[in-house]
mmCIF file of C-alpha atoms in Angstrom:
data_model
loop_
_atom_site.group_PDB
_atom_site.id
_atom_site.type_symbol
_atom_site.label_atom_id
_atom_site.label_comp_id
_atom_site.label_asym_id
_atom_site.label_seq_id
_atom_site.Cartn_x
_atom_site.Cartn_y
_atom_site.Cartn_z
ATOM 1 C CA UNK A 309 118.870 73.541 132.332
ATOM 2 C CA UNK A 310 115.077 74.445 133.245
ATOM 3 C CA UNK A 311 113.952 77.433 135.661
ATOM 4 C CA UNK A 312 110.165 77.476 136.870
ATOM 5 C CA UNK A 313 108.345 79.672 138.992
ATOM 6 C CA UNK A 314 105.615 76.467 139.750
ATOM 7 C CA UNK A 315 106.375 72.932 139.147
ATOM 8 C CA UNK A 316 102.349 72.325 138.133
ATOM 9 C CA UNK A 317 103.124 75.194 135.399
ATOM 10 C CA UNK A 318 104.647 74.611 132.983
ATOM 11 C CA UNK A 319 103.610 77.433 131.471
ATOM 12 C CA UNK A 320 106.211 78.985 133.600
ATOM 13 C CA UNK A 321 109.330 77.642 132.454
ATOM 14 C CA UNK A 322 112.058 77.213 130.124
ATOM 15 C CA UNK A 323 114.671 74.049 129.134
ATOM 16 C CA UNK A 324 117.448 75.154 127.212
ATOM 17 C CA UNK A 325 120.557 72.781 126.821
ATOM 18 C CA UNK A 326 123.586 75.228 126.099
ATOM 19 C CA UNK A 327 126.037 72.906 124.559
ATOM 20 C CA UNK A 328 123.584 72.147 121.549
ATOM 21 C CA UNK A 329 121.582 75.335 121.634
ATOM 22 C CA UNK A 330 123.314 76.446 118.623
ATOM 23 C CA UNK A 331 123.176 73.677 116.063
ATOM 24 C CA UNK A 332 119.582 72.917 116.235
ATOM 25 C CA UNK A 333 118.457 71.518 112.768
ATOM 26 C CA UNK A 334 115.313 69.895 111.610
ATOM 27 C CA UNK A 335 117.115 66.754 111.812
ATOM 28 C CA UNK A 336 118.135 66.639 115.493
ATOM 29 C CA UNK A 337 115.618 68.836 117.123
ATOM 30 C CA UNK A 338 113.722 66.056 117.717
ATOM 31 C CA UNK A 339 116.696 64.729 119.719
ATOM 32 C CA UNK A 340 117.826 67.732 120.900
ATOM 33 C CA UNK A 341 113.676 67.875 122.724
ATOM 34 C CA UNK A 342 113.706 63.949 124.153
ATOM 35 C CA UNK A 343 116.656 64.684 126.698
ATOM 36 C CA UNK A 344 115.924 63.391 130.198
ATOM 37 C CA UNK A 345 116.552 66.847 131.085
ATOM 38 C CA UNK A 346 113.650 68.840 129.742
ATOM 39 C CA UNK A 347 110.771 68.853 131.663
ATOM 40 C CA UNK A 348 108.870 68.962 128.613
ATOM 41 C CA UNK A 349 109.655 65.813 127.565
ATOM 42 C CA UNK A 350 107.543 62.216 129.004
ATOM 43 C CA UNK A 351 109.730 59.859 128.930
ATOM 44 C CA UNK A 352 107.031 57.322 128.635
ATOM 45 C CA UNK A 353 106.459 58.227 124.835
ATOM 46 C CA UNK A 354 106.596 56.243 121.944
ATOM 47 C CA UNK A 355 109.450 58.289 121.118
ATOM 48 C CA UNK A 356 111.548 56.544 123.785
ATOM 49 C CA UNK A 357 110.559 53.634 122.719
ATOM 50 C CA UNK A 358 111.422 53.622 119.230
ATOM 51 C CA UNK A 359 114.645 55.359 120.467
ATOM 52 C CA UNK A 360 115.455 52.298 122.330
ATOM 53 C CA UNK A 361 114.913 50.095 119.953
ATOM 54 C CA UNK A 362 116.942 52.116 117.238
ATOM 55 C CA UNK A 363 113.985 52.061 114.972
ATOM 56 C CA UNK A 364 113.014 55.152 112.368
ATOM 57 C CA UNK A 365 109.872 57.534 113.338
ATOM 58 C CA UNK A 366 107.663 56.555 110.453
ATOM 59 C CA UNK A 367 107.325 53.820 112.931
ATOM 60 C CA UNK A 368 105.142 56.224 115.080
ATOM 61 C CA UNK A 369 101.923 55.264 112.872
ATOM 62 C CA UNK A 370 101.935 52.293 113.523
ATOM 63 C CA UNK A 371 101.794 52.567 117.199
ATOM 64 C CA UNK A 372 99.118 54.429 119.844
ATOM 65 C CA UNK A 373 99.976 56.349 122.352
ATOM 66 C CA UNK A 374 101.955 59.478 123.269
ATOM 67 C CA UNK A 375 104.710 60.677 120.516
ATOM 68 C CA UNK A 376 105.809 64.112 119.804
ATOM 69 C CA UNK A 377 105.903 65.173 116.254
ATOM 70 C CA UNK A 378 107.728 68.336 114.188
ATOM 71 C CA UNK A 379 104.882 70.296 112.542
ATOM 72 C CA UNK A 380 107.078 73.496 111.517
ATOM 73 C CA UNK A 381 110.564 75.230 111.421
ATOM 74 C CA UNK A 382 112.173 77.863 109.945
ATOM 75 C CA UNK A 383 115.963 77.472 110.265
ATOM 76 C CA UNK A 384 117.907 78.215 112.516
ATOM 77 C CA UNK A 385 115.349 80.336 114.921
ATOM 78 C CA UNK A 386 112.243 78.873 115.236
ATOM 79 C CA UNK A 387 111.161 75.323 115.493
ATOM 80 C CA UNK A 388 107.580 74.069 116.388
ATOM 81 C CA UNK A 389 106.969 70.193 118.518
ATOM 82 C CA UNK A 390 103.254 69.244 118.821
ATOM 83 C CA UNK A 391 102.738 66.252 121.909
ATOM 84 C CA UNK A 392 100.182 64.610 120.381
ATOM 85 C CA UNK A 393 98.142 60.989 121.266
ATOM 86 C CA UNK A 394 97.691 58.590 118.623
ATOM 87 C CA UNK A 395 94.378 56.601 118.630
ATOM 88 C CA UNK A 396 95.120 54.829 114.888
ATOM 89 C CA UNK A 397 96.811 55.683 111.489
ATOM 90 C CA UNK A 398 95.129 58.591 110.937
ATOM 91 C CA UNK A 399 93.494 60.129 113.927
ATOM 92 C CA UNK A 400 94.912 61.665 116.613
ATOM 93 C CA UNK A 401 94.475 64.083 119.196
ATOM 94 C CA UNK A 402 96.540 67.249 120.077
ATOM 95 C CA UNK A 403 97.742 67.909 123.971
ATOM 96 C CA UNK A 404 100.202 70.487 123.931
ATOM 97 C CA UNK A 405 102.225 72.835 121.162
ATOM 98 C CA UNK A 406 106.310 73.308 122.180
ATOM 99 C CA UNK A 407 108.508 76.404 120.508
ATOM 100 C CA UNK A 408 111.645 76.641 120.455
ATOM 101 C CA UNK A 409 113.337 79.293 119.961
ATOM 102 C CA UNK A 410 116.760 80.587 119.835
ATOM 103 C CA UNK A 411 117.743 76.955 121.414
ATOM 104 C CA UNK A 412 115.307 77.598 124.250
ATOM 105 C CA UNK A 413 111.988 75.356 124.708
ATOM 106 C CA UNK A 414 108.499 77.355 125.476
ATOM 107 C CA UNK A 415 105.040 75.599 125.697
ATOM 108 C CA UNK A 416 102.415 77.178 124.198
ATOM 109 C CA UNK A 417 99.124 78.530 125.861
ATOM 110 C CA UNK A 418 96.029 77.201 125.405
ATOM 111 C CA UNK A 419 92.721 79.685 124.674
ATOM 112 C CA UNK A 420 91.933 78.767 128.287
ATOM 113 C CA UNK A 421 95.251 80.193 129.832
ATOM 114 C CA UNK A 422 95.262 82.995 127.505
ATOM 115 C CA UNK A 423 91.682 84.050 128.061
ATOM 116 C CA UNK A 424 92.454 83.715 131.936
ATOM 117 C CA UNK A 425 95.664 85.429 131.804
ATOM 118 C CA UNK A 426 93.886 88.737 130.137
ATOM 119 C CA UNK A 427 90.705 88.518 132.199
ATOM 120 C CA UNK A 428 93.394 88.792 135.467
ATOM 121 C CA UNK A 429 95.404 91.836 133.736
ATOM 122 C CA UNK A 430 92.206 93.623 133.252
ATOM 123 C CA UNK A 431 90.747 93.057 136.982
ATOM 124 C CA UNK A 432 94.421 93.862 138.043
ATOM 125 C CA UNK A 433 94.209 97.059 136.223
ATOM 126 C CA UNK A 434 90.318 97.824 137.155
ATOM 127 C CA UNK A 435 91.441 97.048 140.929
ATOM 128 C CA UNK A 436 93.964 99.896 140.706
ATOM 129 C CA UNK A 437 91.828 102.625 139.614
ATOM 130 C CA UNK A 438 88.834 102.100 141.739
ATOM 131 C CA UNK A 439 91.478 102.384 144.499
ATOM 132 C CA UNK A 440 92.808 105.416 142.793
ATOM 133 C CA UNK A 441 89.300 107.224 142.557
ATOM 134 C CA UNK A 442 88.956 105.973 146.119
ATOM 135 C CA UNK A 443 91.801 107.858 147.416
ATOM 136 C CA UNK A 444 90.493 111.017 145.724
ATOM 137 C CA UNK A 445 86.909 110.662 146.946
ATOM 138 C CA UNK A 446 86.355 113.323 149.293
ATOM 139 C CA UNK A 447 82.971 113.672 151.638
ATOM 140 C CA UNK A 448 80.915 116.882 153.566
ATOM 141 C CA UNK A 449 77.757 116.420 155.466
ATOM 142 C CA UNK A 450 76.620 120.205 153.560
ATOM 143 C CA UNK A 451 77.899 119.093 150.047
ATOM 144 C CA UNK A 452 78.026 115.673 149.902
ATOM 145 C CA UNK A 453 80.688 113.998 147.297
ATOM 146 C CA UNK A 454 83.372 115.632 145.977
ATOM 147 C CA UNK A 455 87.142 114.819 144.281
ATOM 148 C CA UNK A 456 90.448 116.296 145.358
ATOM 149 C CA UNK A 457 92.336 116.272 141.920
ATOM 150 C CA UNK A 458 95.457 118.196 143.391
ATOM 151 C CA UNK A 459 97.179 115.725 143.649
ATOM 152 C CA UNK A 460 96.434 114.225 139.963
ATOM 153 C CA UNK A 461 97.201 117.948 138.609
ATOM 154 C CA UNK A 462 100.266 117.759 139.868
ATOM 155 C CA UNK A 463 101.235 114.617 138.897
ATOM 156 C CA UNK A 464 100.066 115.361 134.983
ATOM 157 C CA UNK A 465 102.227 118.631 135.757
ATOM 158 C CA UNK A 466 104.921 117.131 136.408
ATOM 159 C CA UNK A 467 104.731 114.646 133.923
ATOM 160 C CA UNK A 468 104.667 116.934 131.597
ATOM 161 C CA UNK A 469 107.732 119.031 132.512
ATOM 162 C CA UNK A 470 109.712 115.712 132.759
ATOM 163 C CA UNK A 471 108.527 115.071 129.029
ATOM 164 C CA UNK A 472 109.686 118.583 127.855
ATOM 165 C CA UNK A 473 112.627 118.628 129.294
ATOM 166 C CA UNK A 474 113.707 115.143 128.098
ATOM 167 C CA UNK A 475 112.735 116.551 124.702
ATOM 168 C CA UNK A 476 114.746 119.789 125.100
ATOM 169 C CA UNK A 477 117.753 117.426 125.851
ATOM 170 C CA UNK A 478 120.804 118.283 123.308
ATOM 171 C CA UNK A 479 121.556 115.295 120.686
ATOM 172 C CA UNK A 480 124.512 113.365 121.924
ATOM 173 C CA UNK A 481 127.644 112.928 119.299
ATOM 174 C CA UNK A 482 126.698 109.349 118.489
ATOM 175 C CA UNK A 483 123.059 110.816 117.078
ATOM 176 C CA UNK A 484 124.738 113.579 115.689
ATOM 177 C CA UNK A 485 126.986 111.225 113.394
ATOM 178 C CA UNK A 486 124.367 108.956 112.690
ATOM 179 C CA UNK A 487 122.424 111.632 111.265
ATOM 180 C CA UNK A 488 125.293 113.150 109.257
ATOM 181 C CA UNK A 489 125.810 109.538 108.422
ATOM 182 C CA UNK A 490 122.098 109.135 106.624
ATOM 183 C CA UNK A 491 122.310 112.762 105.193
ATOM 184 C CA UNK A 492 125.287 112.229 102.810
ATOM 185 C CA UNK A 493 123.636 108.810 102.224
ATOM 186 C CA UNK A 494 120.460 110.298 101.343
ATOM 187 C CA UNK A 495 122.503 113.192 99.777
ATOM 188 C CA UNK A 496 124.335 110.539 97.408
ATOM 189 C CA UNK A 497 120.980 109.055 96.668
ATOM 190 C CA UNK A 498 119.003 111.331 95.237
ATOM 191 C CA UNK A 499 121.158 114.787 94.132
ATOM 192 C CA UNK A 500 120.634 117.674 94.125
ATOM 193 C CA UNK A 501 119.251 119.174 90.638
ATOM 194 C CA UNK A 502 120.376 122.672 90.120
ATOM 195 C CA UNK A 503 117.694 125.240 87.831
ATOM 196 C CA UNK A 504 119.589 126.150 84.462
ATOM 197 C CA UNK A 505 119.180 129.756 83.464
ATOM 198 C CA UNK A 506 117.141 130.046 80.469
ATOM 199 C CA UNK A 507 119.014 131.510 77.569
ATOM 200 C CA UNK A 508 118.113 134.519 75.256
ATOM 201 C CA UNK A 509 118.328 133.933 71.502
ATOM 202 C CA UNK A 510 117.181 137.425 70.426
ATOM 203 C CA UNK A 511 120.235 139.050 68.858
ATOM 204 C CA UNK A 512 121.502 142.087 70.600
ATOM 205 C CA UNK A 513 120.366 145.078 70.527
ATOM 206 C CA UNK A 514 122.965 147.949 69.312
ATOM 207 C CA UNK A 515 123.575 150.980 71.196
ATOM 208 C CA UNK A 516 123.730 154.031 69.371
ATOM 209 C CA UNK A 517 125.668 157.270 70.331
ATOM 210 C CA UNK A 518 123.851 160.410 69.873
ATOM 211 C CA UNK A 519 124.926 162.892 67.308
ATOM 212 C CA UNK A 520 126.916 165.816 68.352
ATOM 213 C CA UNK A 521 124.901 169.200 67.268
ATOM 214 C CA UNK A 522 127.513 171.373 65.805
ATOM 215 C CA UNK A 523 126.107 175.303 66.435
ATOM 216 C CA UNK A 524 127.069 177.955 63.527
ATOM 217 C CA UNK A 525 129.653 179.884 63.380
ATOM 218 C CA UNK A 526 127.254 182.977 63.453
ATOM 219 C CA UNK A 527 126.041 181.824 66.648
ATOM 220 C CA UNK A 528 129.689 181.021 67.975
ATOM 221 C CA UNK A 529 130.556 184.564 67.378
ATOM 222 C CA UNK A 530 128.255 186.413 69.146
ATOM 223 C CA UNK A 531 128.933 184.438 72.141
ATOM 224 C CA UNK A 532 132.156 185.758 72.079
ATOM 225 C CA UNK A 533 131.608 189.404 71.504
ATOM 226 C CA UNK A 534 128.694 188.982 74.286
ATOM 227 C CA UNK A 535 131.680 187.574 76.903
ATOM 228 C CA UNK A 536 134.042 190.073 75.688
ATOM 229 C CA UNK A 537 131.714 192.923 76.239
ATOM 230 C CA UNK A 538 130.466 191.669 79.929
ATOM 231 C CA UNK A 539 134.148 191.471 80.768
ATOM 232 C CA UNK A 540 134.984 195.235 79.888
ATOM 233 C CA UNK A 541 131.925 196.443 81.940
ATOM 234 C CA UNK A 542 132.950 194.470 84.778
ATOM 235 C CA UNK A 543 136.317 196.812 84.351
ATOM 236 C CA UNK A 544 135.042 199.627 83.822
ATOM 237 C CA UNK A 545 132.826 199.090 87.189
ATOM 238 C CA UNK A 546 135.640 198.127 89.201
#
């Protein structure tokens, strides 16, 4: 089935047949690309001819003309067609690159289209700002030229608010597990290595009680007559 946006384009549009999108091969793309369907496709080829005649397409050298060839693919995704016209054995000339991809058939830009397309973007873009500066242009007969940049103050303002507050936005539960997800995975991964205390082999040390002083006995008395004595004044006071 093809969509365009310009039937001179075909830089426009797509082909994809959905019945054999999905068992594309190098063998049958080929096939799958010379349906009467795809606009991509001249049925005036050598391709169709051969076709017709149920011949092989090694029989493509020996004829001039208009064949399509496969110069690349890489299974299942991507395959590459080159339309090419044959002027002998060995020479040729290249008209157009096809990709296919996913089942669904693309032609390739030329430099031309490319360089065009980009030249256009940038005007496009170029366009807009003078009209922007425009806008802001302001003019007095006393001062002459001057810009109004309210408005773009406000709009970087705002712009930036809208940022910070789609940053201060809580994590939903699905990021939340994710994350806990790759944590315990990274956690698993690499563990982690706990310090080991480093151990002492000096023997230890012994703690020794200090010896009890005994006092004489001389000394032991006269305490007591001394006590005795303050006692019997205290009486005799009283």
């Amino acid at each position: 089935m093809a969509s365009a946006t310009n039937n001179n384009n075909l830089l426009g549009m797509s082909w994809q047949d959905h019945f054999m999108a999905h068992n594309i091969n190098k063998e049958n793309v080929l096939a799958y690309f010379s349906q009467r369907s795809n606009r991509f496709y001249d049925c005036t080829c050598n391709n169709e001819t051969i076709k017709m005649q149920n011949r092989s397409l090694q029989h493509l050298q020996d004829m001039k003309g208009v064949e399509y060839i496969l110069v690349h693919h890489q299974e299942p995704i991507l395959f590459i067609i080159r339309k090419q016209k044959r002027l002998g054995p060995r020479q040729v000339e290249t008209i157009a690159d096809y990709y296919i991809i996913a089942g669904t058939v693309y032609q390739a830009p030329d430099f031309g289209s490319v360089i065009n397309s980009r030249l256009m973007t940038t005007m496009h873009h170029l366009d807009n700002a003078f009209k922007e500066t425009l806008a802001n242009a302001r003019y007095h007969p006393a001062k002459g030229y001057s810009w109004h940049s309210d408005e773009v103050q406000n709009s970087a303002i705002a712009e930036k608010n809208r940022d910070k507050k789609r940053d201060d936005q809580p994590a939903s539960a699905f990021q939340h597990q994710r994350v806990g997800i790759l944590l315990t995975a990274l956690a698993e991964k690499y563990p982690f290595k706990f310090a080991k205390a480093e151990t002492s082999e000096q023997p230890p040390v012994k703690v020794v009680a200090p010896k009890r002083v005994e006092k004489p006995a001389d000394e032991d008395s006269k305490e007591k007559v001394k006590s005795m004595g303050d006692k019997r004044m205290a009486k005799i006071g009283a």
